[in-house]
PDB file of C-alpha atoms and ligand atoms in Angstrom:
ATOM      1  CA  MET A 221     147.081 117.824  48.797  1.00 95.00           C
ATOM      2  CA  ARG A 222     148.765 115.709  46.144  1.00 97.00           C
ATOM      3  CA  PHE A 223     149.540 116.054  42.500  1.00 98.00           C
ATOM      4  CA  SER A 224     151.276 113.728  40.094  1.00 98.00           C
ATOM      5  CA  VAL A 225     154.100 114.240  37.645  1.00 98.00           C
ATOM      6  CA  SER A 226     155.132 112.005  34.737  1.00 98.00           C
ATOM      7  CA  THR A 227     158.890 111.809  34.400  1.00 98.00           C
ATOM      8  CA  LYS A 228     161.459 110.398  31.991  1.00 98.00           C
ATOM      9  CA  GLY A 229     163.642 109.198  34.898  1.00 97.00           C
ATOM     10  CA  PHE A 230     167.467 109.427  34.645  1.00 97.00           C
ATOM     11  CA  THR A 231     167.697 112.732  36.556  1.00 98.00           C
ATOM     12  CA  ASP A 232     164.717 114.364  34.882  1.00 98.00           C
ATOM     13  CA  ILE A 233     164.454 117.833  36.494  1.00 98.00           C
ATOM     14  CA  ILE A 234     160.958 119.363  36.513  1.00 98.00           C
ATOM     15  CA  ASP A 235     159.820 122.825  37.670  1.00 98.00           C
ATOM     16  CA  ILE A 236     156.896 122.216  40.043  1.00 98.00           C
ATOM     17  CA  THR A 237     156.581 125.838  41.265  1.00 98.00           C
ATOM     18  CA  PRO A 238     153.266 126.443  39.397  1.00 98.00           C
ATOM     19  CA  GLU A 239     151.578 123.347  40.931  1.00 98.00           C
ATOM     20  CA  VAL A 240     152.745 124.144  44.478  1.00 98.00           C
ATOM     21  CA  SER A 241     151.830 127.849  44.164  1.00 98.00           C
ATOM     22  CA  ASP A 242     148.382 126.881  42.921  1.00 97.00           C
ATOM     23  CA  ILE A 243     147.783 124.634  45.965  1.00 97.00           C
ATOM     24  CA  ILE A 244     148.809 127.471  48.303  1.00 97.00           C
ATOM     25  CA  LYS A 245     146.528 129.921  46.505  1.00 96.00           C
ATOM     26  CA  LYS A 246     143.557 127.533  46.765  1.00 96.00           C
ATOM     27  CA  SER A 247     144.244 126.874  50.474  1.00 96.00           C
ATOM     28  CA  LYS A 248     143.733 130.615  51.156  1.00 96.00           C
ATOM     29  CA  ILE A 249     146.451 130.419  53.828  1.00 96.00           C
ATOM     30  CA  LYS A 250     148.210 133.737  54.479  1.00 97.00           C
ATOM     31  CA  GLU A 251     151.061 132.859  56.871  1.00 98.00           C
ATOM     32  CA  GLY A 252     152.654 129.480  57.456  1.00 98.00           C
ATOM     33  CA  ILE A 253     154.934 126.720  56.275  1.00 98.00           C
ATOM     34  CA  CYS A 254     154.710 124.514  53.206  1.00 98.00           C
ATOM     35  CA  SER A 255     156.234 121.039  53.162  1.00 98.00           C
ATOM     36  CA  ILE A 256     156.731 119.377  49.766  1.00 98.00           C
ATOM     37  CA  SER A 257     157.766 115.739  49.596  1.00 98.00           C
ATOM     38  CA  CYS A 258     158.096 112.824  47.229  1.00 97.00           C
ATOM     39  CA  PRO A 259     157.531 109.494  48.973  1.00 95.00           C
ATOM     40  CA  GLY A 260     160.383 107.422  47.561  1.00 93.00           C
ATOM     41  CA  SER A 261     164.147 106.946  47.807  1.00 96.00           C
ATOM     42  CA  THR A 262     165.074 107.743  44.208  1.00 98.00           C
ATOM     43  CA  CYS A 263     163.751 111.304  43.915  1.00 98.00           C
ATOM     44  CA  GLY A 264     164.780 114.734  45.129  1.00 98.00           C
ATOM     45  CA  ILE A 265     163.264 118.160  45.743  1.00 98.00           C
ATOM     46  CA  THR A 266     165.371 121.300  45.822  1.00 98.00           C
ATOM     47  CA  THR A 267     165.348 124.868  44.562  1.00 98.00           C
ATOM     48  CA  ILE A 268     167.323 126.230  41.624  1.00 98.00           C
ATOM     49  CA  GLU A 269     167.183 128.970  39.032  1.00 98.00           C
ATOM     50  CA  TYR A 270     165.306 126.878  36.486  1.00 98.00           C
ATOM     51  CA  GLU A 271     167.091 127.638  33.223  1.00 98.00           C
ATOM     52  CA  SER A 272     168.517 125.144  30.732  1.00 98.00           C
ATOM     53  CA  GLY A 273     172.195 125.991  31.425  1.00 98.00           C
ATOM     54  CA  LEU A 274     171.931 125.384  35.162  1.00 98.00           C
ATOM     55  CA  ILE A 275     169.767 122.288  34.669  1.00 98.00           C
ATOM     56  CA  GLU A 276     172.543 120.814  32.515  1.00 98.00           C
ATOM     57  CA  ASP A 277     175.221 121.915  35.027  1.00 98.00           C
ATOM     58  CA  LEU A 278     173.365 120.244  37.900  1.00 98.00           C
ATOM     59  CA  LYS A 279     173.075 117.001  35.898  1.00 98.00           C
ATOM     60  CA  ARG A 280     176.832 117.068  35.122  1.00 98.00           C
ATOM     61  CA  ILE A 281     177.811 117.689  38.757  1.00 98.00           C
ATOM     62  CA  LEU A 282     175.520 114.878  39.984  1.00 97.00           C
ATOM     63  CA  GLU A 283     177.073 112.562  37.369  1.00 97.00           C
ATOM     64  CA  LYS A 284     180.505 113.327  38.884  1.00 97.00           C
ATOM     65  CA  ILE A 285     179.334 112.765  42.460  1.00 97.00           C
ATOM     66  CA  ALA A 286     177.304 109.588  41.852  1.00 97.00           C
ATOM     67  CA  PRO A 287     177.917 108.318  38.287  1.00 97.00           C
ATOM     68  CA  MET A 288     175.270 106.117  36.665  1.00 94.00           C
ATOM     69  CA  SER A 289     177.924 103.765  35.271  1.00 89.00           C
ATOM     70  CA  LYS A 290     179.683 103.082  38.576  1.00 87.00           C
ATOM     71  CA  ASP A 291     179.425  99.677  40.287  1.00 88.00           C
ATOM     72  CA  TYR A 292     177.172  99.878  43.313  1.00 94.00           C
ATOM     73  CA  GLU A 293     176.783  97.268  46.054  1.00 94.00           C
ATOM     74  CA  HIS A 294     173.017  97.864  45.766  1.00 94.00           C
ATOM     75  CA  CYS A 295     173.068  96.335  42.259  1.00 91.00           C
ATOM     76  CA  LYS A 296     175.012  93.257  43.389  1.00 90.00           C
ATOM     77  CA  LYS A 297     172.690  92.741  46.332  1.00 90.00           C
ATOM     78  CA  TRP A 298     169.291  93.462  44.762  1.00 85.00           C
ATOM     79  CA  GLY A 299     169.881  93.311  41.002  1.00 85.00           C
ATOM     80  CA  ASP A 300     168.192  96.682  41.112  1.00 85.00           C
ATOM     81  CA  CYS A 301     170.841  98.764  39.369  1.00 91.00           C
ATOM     82  CA  ASN A 302     169.756 102.227  40.416  1.00 95.00           C
ATOM     83  CA  GLY A 303     172.311 102.702  43.229  1.00 96.00           C
ATOM     84  CA  TYR A 304     173.297 106.089  41.809  1.00 97.00           C
ATOM     85  CA  ALA A 305     169.632 107.197  42.090  1.00 98.00           C
ATOM     86  CA  HIS A 306     169.424 106.275  45.792  1.00 97.00           C
ATOM     87  CA  ILE A 307     172.719 108.076  46.532  1.00 97.00           C
ATOM     88  CA  ARG A 308     171.610 111.228  44.679  1.00 98.00           C
ATOM     89  CA  SER A 309     168.292 111.169  46.547  1.00 98.00           C
ATOM     90  CA  ALA A 310     170.070 110.758  49.898  1.00 98.00           C
ATOM     91  CA  LEU A 311     172.244 113.778  49.125  1.00 97.00           C
ATOM     92  CA  LEU A 312     169.575 116.103  47.716  1.00 96.00           C
ATOM     93  CA  ARG A 313     166.749 114.736  49.881  1.00 97.00           C
ATOM     94  CA  PRO A 314     163.161 114.026  48.760  1.00 98.00           C
ATOM     95  CA  PHE A 315     161.556 116.866  50.753  1.00 98.00           C
ATOM     96  CA  LEU A 316     161.664 120.623  51.113  1.00 98.00           C
ATOM     97  CA  THR A 317     160.135 123.165  53.497  1.00 98.00           C
ATOM     98  CA  LEU A 318     159.393 126.750  52.493  1.00 98.00           C
ATOM     99  CA  PRO A 319     157.752 129.668  54.310  1.00 98.00           C
ATOM    100  CA  ILE A 320     154.489 131.251  53.165  1.00 98.00           C
ATOM    101  CA  GLU A 321     153.990 134.992  53.654  1.00 98.00           C
ATOM    102  CA  LYS A 322     151.033 137.126  52.558  1.00 97.00           C
ATOM    103  CA  GLY A 323     149.516 134.114  50.803  1.00 97.00           C
ATOM    104  CA  ARG A 324     152.612 133.362  48.690  1.00 96.00           C
ATOM    105  CA  LEU A 325     155.636 131.082  48.799  1.00 97.00           C
ATOM    106  CA  VAL A 326     158.771 132.939  49.854  1.00 97.00           C
ATOM    107  CA  LEU A 327     161.156 132.403  46.935  1.00 97.00           C
ATOM    108  CA  GLY A 328     163.739 134.629  45.287  1.00 97.00           C
ATOM    109  CA  THR A 329     162.947 136.217  41.927  1.00 96.00           C
ATOM    110  CA  TRP A 330     164.953 133.582  40.015  1.00 97.00           C
ATOM    111  CA  GLN A 331     164.346 130.676  42.375  1.00 98.00           C
ATOM    112  CA  GLN A 332     162.045 127.795  41.446  1.00 98.00           C
ATOM    113  CA  ILE A 333     161.143 124.490  43.091  1.00 98.00           C
ATOM    114  CA  ALA A 334     162.715 121.582  41.211  1.00 98.00           C
ATOM    115  CA  PHE A 335     161.510 117.999  41.455  1.00 98.00           C
ATOM    116  CA  ILE A 336     164.095 115.477  40.273  1.00 98.00           C
ATOM    117  CA  ASP A 337     163.451 111.865  39.316  1.00 98.00           C
ATOM    118  CA  PHE A 338     166.757 109.996  39.550  1.00 98.00           C
ATOM    119  CA  ASP A 339     165.405 106.513  38.879  1.00 97.00           C
ATOM    120  CA  ASN A 340     166.541 104.475  35.869  1.00 96.00           C
ATOM    121  CA  ARG A 341     163.128 104.380  34.166  1.00 96.00           C
ATOM    122  CA  PRO A 342     160.193 106.692  33.418  1.00 97.00           C
ATOM    123  CA  ARG A 343     157.810 106.985  36.362  1.00 97.00           C
ATOM    124  CA  LYS A 344     154.596 108.563  37.500  1.00 98.00           C
ATOM    125  CA  ARG A 345     155.327 110.304  40.823  1.00 98.00           C
ATOM    126  CA  GLU A 346     153.016 111.527  43.538  1.00 98.00           C
ATOM    127  CA  ILE A 347     154.080 114.761  45.185  1.00 98.00           C
ATOM    128  CA  LEU A 348     152.625 115.565  48.578  1.00 98.00           C
ATOM    129  CA  VAL A 349     152.095 119.153  49.756  1.00 98.00           C
ATOM    130  CA  LYS A 350     151.251 119.827  53.424  1.00 98.00           C
ATOM    131  CA  ILE A 351     150.500 123.319  54.630  1.00 97.00           C
ATOM    132  CA  ILE A 352     150.769 124.375  58.261  1.00 96.00           C
ATOM    133  CA  SER A 353     149.272 127.677  59.326  1.00 95.00           C
ATOM    134  CA  GLY A 354     151.205 129.853  61.744  1.00 87.00           C
TER     135      GLY A 354
HETATM  136 ZN1  LIG B 536     167.077 100.416  44.168  1.00 53.66          ZN
END
């Protein structure tokens, strides 16, 4: 299954838990594994307590690790000045695997699935959800 998300880019962090949960519900699977991925090298998928304070904290920490303003070899080589976005994606990774039990995703009470678009422009992203029974 796939669904799409419109983003603002520049480390736009979006809660995709409702979309993924809905796909699992419709699949009628009871026990298994769910793989969520974003085909692309400038996006990330992780889990976080999705509240505005932490969303801002995550953005600040990522800005320290891979600043947008820094000079990247990628920009010199390709003129494509989103080196920071590729580095952030490599660190956070554009995929996530979660268990499914009793027909539901296994997540903590305050834990949500966060899709992050690091790219330096707004984008429409396809998110792929694969469910394996077992
Ligand atoms: Zn690039």
